[in-house]
CSV table of C-alpha atoms and ligand atoms in Angstrom, one decimal:
chain,number,residue,atom,x,y,z
O,29,UNK,CA,17.7,-13.5,-5.4
O,30,UNK,CA,15.6,-11.9,-8.1
O,31,UNK,CA,12.3,-10.2,-7.2
O,32,UNK,CA,9.7,-9.0,-9.7
O,33,UNK,CA,7.7,-6.1,-8.4
O,34,UNK,CA,4.4,-5.5,-10.2
O,35,UNK,CA,3.2,-1.9,-9.7
O,36,UNK,CA,6.8,-1.1,-8.5
O,37,UNK,CA,6.6,2.5,-9.8
O,38,UNK,CA,3.7,3.3,-7.5
O,39,UNK,CA,3.8,4.7,-3.9
O,40,UNK,CA,4.3,1.6,-1.8
O,41,UNK,CA,6.0,-0.2,-4.7
O,42,UNK,CA,8.8,2.4,-5.2
O,43,UNK,CA,9.5,2.5,-1.4
O,44,UNK,CA,9.7,-1.3,-1.4
O,45,UNK,CA,12.1,-1.3,-4.4
O,46,UNK,CA,14.5,1.0,-2.4
O,47,UNK,CA,14.5,-1.5,0.5
O,48,UNK,CA,14.9,-4.5,-1.8
O,49,UNK,CA,17.9,-2.9,-3.6
O,50,UNK,CA,19.5,-1.9,-0.3
O,51,UNK,CA,19.0,-5.4,0.9
O,52,UNK,CA,20.9,-6.7,-2.1
O,53,UNK,CA,18.1,-8.2,-4.1
O,54,UNK,CA,18.0,-8.0,-7.9
O,55,UNK,CA,14.9,-6.1,-8.8
O,56,UNK,CA,12.7,-5.8,-11.9
O,57,UNK,CA,9.6,-3.7,-12.0
O,58,UNK,CA,6.6,-4.4,-14.2
O,59,UNK,CA,4.3,-1.4,-14.4
O,60,UNK,CA,1.8,0.0,-16.9
O,61,UNK,CA,2.4,3.6,-15.5
O,62,UNK,CA,-1.4,4.2,-15.5
O,63,UNK,CA,-1.2,5.8,-12.1
O,64,UNK,CA,2.5,6.2,-11.6
O,65,UNK,CA,5.6,7.7,-13.0
O,66,UNK,CA,8.8,6.3,-14.4
O,67,UNK,CA,10.5,9.2,-12.6
O,68,UNK,CA,9.9,7.4,-9.3
O,69,UNK,CA,12.2,4.6,-10.4
O,70,UNK,CA,14.9,7.0,-11.6
O,71,UNK,CA,14.8,8.4,-8.1
O,72,UNK,CA,14.9,4.9,-6.5
O,73,UNK,CA,18.1,4.3,-8.4
O,74,UNK,CA,19.4,7.7,-7.2
O,75,UNK,CA,18.7,6.9,-3.5
O,76,UNK,CA,20.2,3.4,-3.6
O,77,UNK,CA,23.0,4.0,-6.2
O,78,UNK,CA,21.9,0.7,-7.7
O,79,UNK,CA,20.0,-0.1,-10.9
O,80,UNK,CA,16.8,-2.0,-11.5
O,81,UNK,CA,15.2,-3.4,-14.6
O,82,UNK,CA,12.0,-1.8,-15.8
O,83,UNK,CA,9.4,-3.5,-18.0
O,84,UNK,CA,6.6,-1.1,-19.2
O,85,UNK,CA,3.9,-3.7,-19.5
O,86,UNK,CA,0.3,-4.4,-18.5
O,87,UNK,CA,-0.7,-7.5,-16.6
O,88,UNK,CA,-3.7,-7.8,-18.9
O,89,UNK,CA,-1.2,-8.5,-21.7
O,90,UNK,CA,-0.4,-12.2,-21.0
O,91,UNK,CA,2.1,-12.5,-23.8
O,92,UNK,CA,4.1,-9.6,-22.5
O,93,UNK,CA,4.0,-11.0,-18.9
O,94,UNK,CA,5.1,-14.4,-20.2
O,95,UNK,CA,8.0,-12.8,-22.0
O,96,UNK,CA,9.1,-10.8,-18.9
O,97,UNK,CA,9.1,-14.0,-16.8
O,98,UNK,CA,11.2,-15.9,-19.3
O,99,UNK,CA,13.7,-13.0,-19.5
O,100,UNK,CA,14.0,-12.1,-15.8
O,101,UNK,CA,13.3,-15.5,-14.2
O,102,UNK,CA,12.3,-14.1,-10.8
O,103,UNK,CA,12.5,-16.1,-7.5
O,104,UNK,CA,9.5,-14.4,-6.1
O,105,UNK,CA,6.9,-11.8,-7.1
O,106,UNK,CA,5.6,-8.9,-5.0
O,107,UNK,CA,2.3,-8.0,-6.5
O,108,UNK,CA,1.2,-4.3,-5.9
O,109,UNK,CA,-0.3,-3.5,-9.3
O,110,UNK,CA,-3.9,-2.5,-9.2
O,111,UNK,CA,-6.4,0.3,-9.2
O,112,UNK,CA,-7.1,1.6,-5.7
O,113,UNK,CA,-9.5,4.5,-5.6
O,114,UNK,CA,-12.6,3.5,-3.5
O,115,UNK,CA,-15.0,6.1,-4.9
O,116,UNK,CA,-13.9,5.4,-8.5
O,117,UNK,CA,-14.4,1.6,-8.0
O,118,UNK,CA,-18.1,2.3,-7.0
O,119,UNK,CA,-18.8,4.0,-10.3
O,120,UNK,CA,-16.6,1.8,-12.5
O,121,UNK,CA,-16.8,-1.7,-10.9
O,122,UNK,CA,-16.2,-3.6,-14.2
O,123,UNK,CA,-13.0,-1.6,-14.8
O,124,UNK,CA,-11.9,-2.5,-11.3
O,125,UNK,CA,-12.7,-6.2,-11.6
O,126,UNK,CA,-11.2,-6.5,-15.0
O,127,UNK,CA,-8.0,-4.7,-14.1
O,128,UNK,CA,-7.4,-6.1,-10.6
O,129,UNK,CA,-8.8,-9.6,-10.9
O,130,UNK,CA,-8.1,-10.4,-14.6
O,131,UNK,CA,-4.6,-8.9,-14.3
O,132,UNK,CA,-3.9,-11.0,-11.2
O,133,UNK,CA,-5.3,-14.2,-12.9
O,134,UNK,CA,-3.0,-13.6,-15.8
O,135,UNK,CA,0.0,-13.1,-13.5
O,136,UNK,CA,-0.8,-16.3,-11.6
O,137,UNK,CA,-1.3,-18.3,-14.7
O,138,UNK,CA,2.1,-17.3,-16.0
O,139,UNK,CA,3.6,-18.1,-12.6
O,140,UNK,CA,1.8,-21.5,-12.4
O,141,UNK,CA,3.3,-22.4,-15.8
O,142,UNK,CA,6.8,-21.1,-15.6
O,143,UNK,CA,7.3,-20.5,-11.8
O,144,UNK,CA,8.1,-19.2,-9.4
O,145,UNK,CA,5.2,-20.2,-7.1
O,146,UNK,CA,6.2,-17.6,-4.6
O,147,UNK,CA,4.1,-14.4,-4.2
O,148,UNK,CA,3.6,-11.6,-1.7
O,149,UNK,CA,0.2,-9.9,-2.2
O,150,UNK,CA,-0.5,-6.4,-1.4
O,151,UNK,CA,-3.8,-6.6,0.5
O,152,UNK,CA,-5.5,-4.1,2.7
O,153,UNK,CA,-7.2,-3.7,6.1
O,154,UNK,CA,-10.3,-2.9,4.0
O,155,UNK,CA,-10.9,-6.7,4.0
O,156,UNK,CA,-11.9,-6.5,7.7
O,157,UNK,CA,-14.9,-4.3,6.8
O,158,UNK,CA,-16.4,-2.7,9.9
O,159,UNK,CA,-14.6,-4.6,12.7
O,160,UNK,CA,-16.7,-5.8,15.6
O,161,UNK,CA,-13.8,-4.9,18.1
O,162,UNK,CA,-10.3,-3.5,18.2
O,163,UNK,CA,-7.4,-4.2,17.7
O,164,UNK,CA,-7.9,-6.3,14.6
O,165,UNK,CA,-6.2,-9.7,14.4
O,166,UNK,CA,-5.7,-11.7,11.2
O,167,UNK,CA,-8.5,-14.2,12.1
O,168,UNK,CA,-11.2,-11.5,12.2
O,169,UNK,CA,-14.2,-12.1,9.8
O,170,UNK,CA,-13.7,-10.6,6.3
O,171,UNK,CA,-16.0,-8.6,4.2
O,172,UNK,CA,-16.0,-6.0,1.4
O,173,UNK,CA,-17.8,-2.7,1.4
O,174,UNK,CA,-17.0,-1.6,-2.2
O,175,UNK,CA,-15.7,-3.0,-5.4
O,176,UNK,CA,-12.1,-2.0,-4.6
O,177,UNK,CA,-12.2,-3.8,-1.3
O,178,UNK,CA,-13.9,-6.8,-3.0
O,179,UNK,CA,-11.0,-7.1,-5.5
O,180,UNK,CA,-8.6,-7.3,-2.5
O,181,UNK,CA,-10.8,-9.9,-0.8
O,182,UNK,CA,-11.4,-11.9,-4.0
O,183,UNK,CA,-7.6,-12.0,-4.8
O,184,UNK,CA,-7.0,-13.3,-1.2
O,185,UNK,CA,-9.6,-16.0,-1.9
O,186,UNK,CA,-8.2,-16.9,-5.3
O,187,UNK,CA,-4.7,-17.3,-3.8
O,188,UNK,CA,-6.1,-19.4,-1.0
O,189,UNK,CA,-7.9,-21.7,-3.5
O,190,UNK,CA,-4.7,-21.8,-5.5
O,191,UNK,CA,-2.7,-23.0,-2.5
O,192,UNK,CA,-5.3,-25.7,-1.7
O,193,UNK,CA,-5.1,-26.9,-5.3
O,194,UNK,CA,-1.3,-26.9,-5.4
O,195,UNK,CA,0.6,-26.8,-2.1
O,196,UNK,CA,3.8,-26.0,-3.9
O,197,UNK,CA,2.7,-22.4,-3.8
O,198,UNK,CA,4.1,-20.0,-1.1
O,199,UNK,CA,1.8,-17.0,-0.6
O,200,UNK,CA,2.0,-14.1,1.8
O,201,UNK,CA,-1.1,-11.9,2.2
O,202,UNK,CA,0.0,-8.6,3.7
O,203,UNK,CA,-2.9,-6.5,5.0
O,204,UNK,CA,-1.8,-2.8,5.1
O,205,UNK,CA,-3.3,-0.3,7.4
O,206,UNK,CA,-3.1,3.4,6.4
O,207,UNK,CA,0.2,4.1,4.7
O,208,UNK,CA,1.6,7.6,4.8
O,209,UNK,CA,4.9,9.4,4.8
O,210,UNK,CA,7.7,9.3,2.3
O,211,UNK,CA,11.3,8.3,1.9
O,212,UNK,CA,13.5,10.3,4.3
O,213,UNK,CA,15.5,11.6,1.3
O,214,UNK,CA,12.4,13.5,0.1
O,215,UNK,CA,13.0,12.0,-3.4
O,216,UNK,CA,10.0,9.6,-3.6
O,217,UNK,CA,6.6,9.9,-2.0
O,218,UNK,CA,2.9,9.7,-2.7
O,219,UNK,CA,1.8,11.5,-5.9
O,220,UNK,CA,-2.0,11.1,-6.4
O,221,UNK,CA,-3.5,12.5,-9.6
O,222,UNK,CA,-6.1,15.2,-9.2
O,223,UNK,CA,-7.8,15.9,-5.9
O,224,UNK,CA,-6.7,13.4,-3.3
O,225,UNK,CA,-9.3,11.1,-1.7
O,226,UNK,CA,-7.2,10.1,1.2
O,227,UNK,CA,-6.6,12.2,4.3
O,228,UNK,CA,-2.8,12.6,4.4
O,229,UNK,CA,-2.3,13.7,0.8
O,230,UNK,CA,-5.2,16.1,1.2
O,231,UNK,CA,-3.7,17.7,4.3
O,232,UNK,CA,-0.4,18.1,2.6
O,233,UNK,CA,-1.9,19.8,-0.4
O,234,UNK,CA,-3.6,22.2,2.0
O,235,UNK,CA,-0.3,22.8,3.7
O,236,UNK,CA,1.4,23.6,0.3
O,237,UNK,CA,-1.4,25.9,-0.6
O,238,UNK,CA,-2.8,24.0,-3.6
O,239,UNK,CA,-6.0,23.2,-1.8
O,240,UNK,CA,-7.8,25.7,0.5
O,241,UNK,CA,-9.3,23.8,3.4
O,242,UNK,CA,-9.6,20.3,4.7
O,243,UNK,CA,-13.0,18.8,5.1
O,244,UNK,CA,-13.1,16.6,8.2
O,245,UNK,CA,-15.7,13.9,7.5
O,246,UNK,CA,-17.7,13.8,10.7
O,247,UNK,CA,-17.0,14.6,14.4
O,248,UNK,CA,-19.8,12.5,15.8
O,249,UNK,CA,-18.1,9.1,15.8
O,250,UNK,CA,-17.7,7.1,19.0
O,251,UNK,CA,-14.0,8.0,19.3
O,252,UNK,CA,-12.2,10.2,21.8
O,253,UNK,CA,-12.6,13.4,19.8
O,254,UNK,CA,-15.4,12.3,17.6
O,255,UNK,CA,-13.3,12.1,14.4
O,256,UNK,CA,-12.3,8.9,12.6
O,257,UNK,CA,-9.3,6.9,14.0
O,258,UNK,CA,-6.9,5.0,11.8
O,259,UNK,CA,-3.6,3.1,12.1
O,260,UNK,CA,-1.3,5.3,10.1
O,261,UNK,CA,2.0,3.5,9.2
O,262,UNK,CA,5.1,5.0,7.7
O,263,UNK,CA,5.5,3.7,4.1
O,264,UNK,CA,9.2,2.8,4.8
O,265,UNK,CA,8.1,0.6,7.8
O,266,UNK,CA,5.6,-1.0,5.4
O,267,UNK,CA,8.3,-1.5,2.8
O,268,UNK,CA,10.5,-3.2,5.4
O,269,UNK,CA,7.6,-5.5,6.2
O,270,UNK,CA,8.1,-6.9,2.7
O,271,UNK,CA,11.8,-7.4,3.2
O,272,UNK,CA,11.0,-9.4,6.4
O,273,UNK,CA,8.4,-11.4,4.6
O,274,UNK,CA,10.7,-12.7,1.8
O,275,UNK,CA,12.8,-15.1,4.0
O,276,UNK,CA,9.6,-16.4,5.4
O,277,UNK,CA,8.2,-17.0,1.9
O,278,UNK,CA,11.4,-18.8,0.9
O,279,UNK,CA,11.0,-21.1,4.0
O,280,UNK,CA,8.0,-22.8,2.3
O,281,UNK,CA,5.3,-21.6,4.7
O,282,UNK,CA,2.4,-22.3,2.4
O,283,UNK,CA,-0.1,-19.5,2.8
O,284,UNK,CA,0.4,-16.9,5.5
O,285,UNK,CA,-1.3,-13.7,6.4
O,286,UNK,CA,0.0,-10.7,8.3
O,287,UNK,CA,-1.3,-7.3,9.5
O,288,UNK,CA,1.2,-4.5,8.7
O,289,UNK,CA,0.2,-1.8,11.1
O,290,UNK,CA,1.6,0.0,14.1
O,291,UNK,CA,-1.0,-1.2,16.6
O,292,UNK,CA,-2.1,2.3,17.5
O,293,UNK,CA,-4.7,4.7,16.1
O,294,UNK,CA,-4.6,8.5,15.6
O,295,UNK,CA,-7.7,10.6,14.9
O,296,UNK,CA,-8.2,12.9,12.0
O,297,UNK,CA,-7.7,15.9,14.3
O,298,UNK,CA,-4.5,14.4,15.8
O,299,UNK,CA,-3.2,14.0,12.2
O,300,UNK,CA,-4.0,17.7,11.6
O,301,UNK,CA,-2.1,18.7,14.7
O,302,UNK,CA,0.8,16.4,13.8
O,303,UNK,CA,1.0,17.9,10.4
O,304,UNK,CA,0.9,21.5,11.7
O,305,UNK,CA,3.9,20.7,13.9
O,306,UNK,CA,5.8,19.3,10.9
O,307,UNK,CA,5.1,22.1,8.5
O,308,UNK,CA,4.9,25.0,11.0
O,309,UNK,CA,1.8,26.3,9.3
O,310,UNK,CA,-1.9,26.0,10.1
O,311,UNK,CA,-4.2,23.6,8.4
O,312,UNK,CA,-7.7,25.2,8.1
O,313,UNK,CA,-10.5,22.8,8.3
O,314,UNK,CA,-14.3,22.5,8.4
O,315,UNK,CA,-16.3,19.7,10.0
O,316,UNK,CA,-18.7,18.3,7.4
O,317,UNK,CA,-21.0,15.2,7.4
O,318,UNK,CA,-19.5,11.7,7.6
O,319,UNK,CA,-18.3,10.2,4.3
O,320,UNK,CA,-20.6,7.3,3.3
O,321,UNK,CA,-18.9,3.9,3.9
O,322,UNK,CA,-16.4,5.2,6.4
O,323,UNK,CA,-15.9,3.3,9.7
O,324,UNK,CA,-15.3,5.0,13.1
O,325,UNK,CA,-12.0,3.4,14.0
O,326,UNK,CA,-9.5,0.8,12.8
O,327,UNK,CA,-6.2,-0.3,14.1
O,328,UNK,CA,-4.1,-3.5,13.9
O,329,UNK,CA,-2.9,-6.0,16.3
O,330,UNK,CA,0.6,-6.4,14.7
O,331,UNK,CA,1.7,-9.1,17.1
O,332,UNK,CA,1.8,-11.9,14.6
O,333,UNK,CA,4.1,-10.1,12.2
O,334,UNK,CA,6.4,-9.3,15.1
O,335,UNK,CA,6.5,-12.9,16.3
O,336,UNK,CA,6.8,-14.7,13.0
O,337,UNK,CA,8.6,-12.1,10.8
O,338,UNK,CA,10.6,-10.2,13.4
O,339,UNK,CA,9.0,-7.0,12.0
O,340,UNK,CA,7.5,-4.0,13.7
O,341,UNK,CA,6.9,-0.4,12.7
O,342,UNK,CA,9.4,1.9,14.3
O,343,UNK,CA,8.6,5.4,13.0
O,344,UNK,CA,6.5,7.9,15.1
O,345,UNK,CA,3.7,10.1,14.0
O,346,UNK,CA,6.1,13.0,13.9
O,347,UNK,CA,8.4,11.1,11.6
O,348,UNK,CA,5.5,10.3,9.3
O,349,UNK,CA,4.3,13.9,9.2
O,350,UNK,CA,7.8,15.3,8.8
O,351,UNK,CA,8.7,13.0,5.9
O,352,UNK,CA,5.3,13.6,4.2
O,353,UNK,CA,5.9,17.4,4.4
O,354,UNK,CA,9.6,17.1,3.3
O,355,UNK,CA,8.4,15.2,0.1
O,356,UNK,CA,5.5,17.7,-0.5
O,357,UNK,CA,7.6,20.8,-0.1
O,358,UNK,CA,10.5,19.6,-2.3
O,359,UNK,CA,8.0,18.3,-4.9
O,360,UNK,CA,5.0,20.6,-5.0
O,361,UNK,CA,3.9,19.2,-8.3
O,362,UNK,CA,4.8,15.6,-7.4
O,363,UNK,CA,6.9,13.8,-10.1
O,364,UNK,CA,5.3,16.0,-12.9
O,365,UNK,CA,7.9,18.8,-12.4
P,4,UD1,C1,-9.1,4.4,2.4
P,4,UD1,C2,-10.1,3.5,1.8
P,4,UD1,C3,-9.6,2.1,2.0
P,4,UD1,C4,-8.2,1.9,1.4
P,4,UD1,C5,-7.3,3.0,2.0
P,4,UD1,C6,-5.9,3.0,1.3
P,4,UD1,C7,-12.2,4.6,1.8
P,4,UD1,C8,-13.6,4.7,2.3
P,4,UD1,N1,-11.4,3.7,2.3
P,4,UD1,O1,-9.1,4.1,3.8
P,4,UD1,O2,-10.4,1.1,1.4
P,4,UD1,O3,-7.7,0.7,1.7
P,4,UD1,O4,-7.8,4.3,1.9
P,4,UD1,O5,-5.1,3.9,1.9
P,4,UD1,O6,-11.8,5.5,0.9
P,4,UD1,N2,-10.9,12.0,6.0
P,4,UD1,C9,-11.3,13.3,6.2
P,4,UD1,N3,-11.2,14.1,5.2
P,4,UD1,C10,-10.6,13.8,4.0
P,4,UD1,C11,-10.2,12.4,3.8
P,4,UD1,C12,-10.4,11.5,4.8
P,4,UD1,O7,-11.8,13.6,7.3
P,4,UD1,O8,-10.5,14.6,3.1
P,4,UD1,C13,-11.0,11.0,7.2
P,4,UD1,C14,-11.8,9.8,6.9
P,4,UD1,O9,-13.2,10.0,7.2
P,4,UD1,C15,-11.2,8.7,7.8
P,4,UD1,C16,-9.7,9.1,7.8
P,4,UD1,O10,-9.7,10.5,7.4
P,4,UD1,O11,-11.7,8.8,9.1
P,4,UD1,C17,-8.8,8.4,6.9
P,4,UD1,O12,-9.4,8.4,5.6
P,4,UD1,P1,-8.5,7.9,4.3
P,4,UD1,O13,-7.2,8.5,4.3
P,4,UD1,O14,-9.4,8.1,3.1
P,4,UD1,O15,-8.3,6.4,4.5
P,4,UD1,P2,-9.4,5.2,4.8
P,4,UD1,O16,-10.8,5.7,4.6
P,4,UD1,O17,-9.1,4.7,6.2
């Protein structure tokens, strides 16, 4: 079975490529390397001792995408490619809509013409907006709080309309909670450019000494310690969720949606403590005002994925912190070095 992975050089994409190769799939990656590095794929090959095909191309280039499909002839596509910085999406909405939406439309047009009509889409828990209760099940109301989130929601809607127009499509919408951690080898991990926006990469830069102090955005939320609570999930567990989704996709399910989360939340301060245990150093922090747009708490009900895919997250908070730190200390400059 041949799987085309768009955005396969990125954080979640590269970890998914490892699991795909280890599972015996033929893998090709299509990536424009705008926010990722080819080095990640070299390391994927090193971890798995298997090779994959790499196409340096942009989904906005329909001719290139068409050519890749006629050369590789995938049986399914896992679609990760897209811009993902919330703050940047607020200041550059047109860039986000053009890249994420038009890129996806191009991909889907090529797939509609040449096949396959099988796609796994990398969605996000951000489509639940500020949930009215917890834990979140897949049938909760959907909304978007920023252009990044809106692109995820719009693509889910586009895929739903596509399935209604042509029931030959098989579509899995995977809503990720908060991915963290790195491959246990320490060879691949998250490598954000510039100052990280997200909690875990920020903490790990403080631990390595390239940033001074963490800012904790608010300790006055209605949560046990007042700081934000999230469902952090190990990126390898998340990658395995894709492996479990593929047989489902090939069983002609139509359109299906799954939460990929652990089902439990940890607060910002619990994450700081977990990371301190992993790195054996202290993470200095200041409490600062809330970050606009943040919600108090968010965690998944992952029952549906367990029941229908036979998937569940198995890694603990300490595994996640240990693997994040292992990657960070072995690669203080990320892939750049
Ligand atoms: C963020 C995005 C979300 C996206 C997800 C991808 C925002 C508002 N939301 O989720 O749309 O799908 O990343 O992984 O950016 N925190 C601090 N200090 C920091 C950074 C974060 O205290 O320097 C806190 C936040 O207030 C939050 C928690 O840590 O309570 C997690 O934040 P983050 O890692 O940015 O993830 P989300 O906001 O949940």
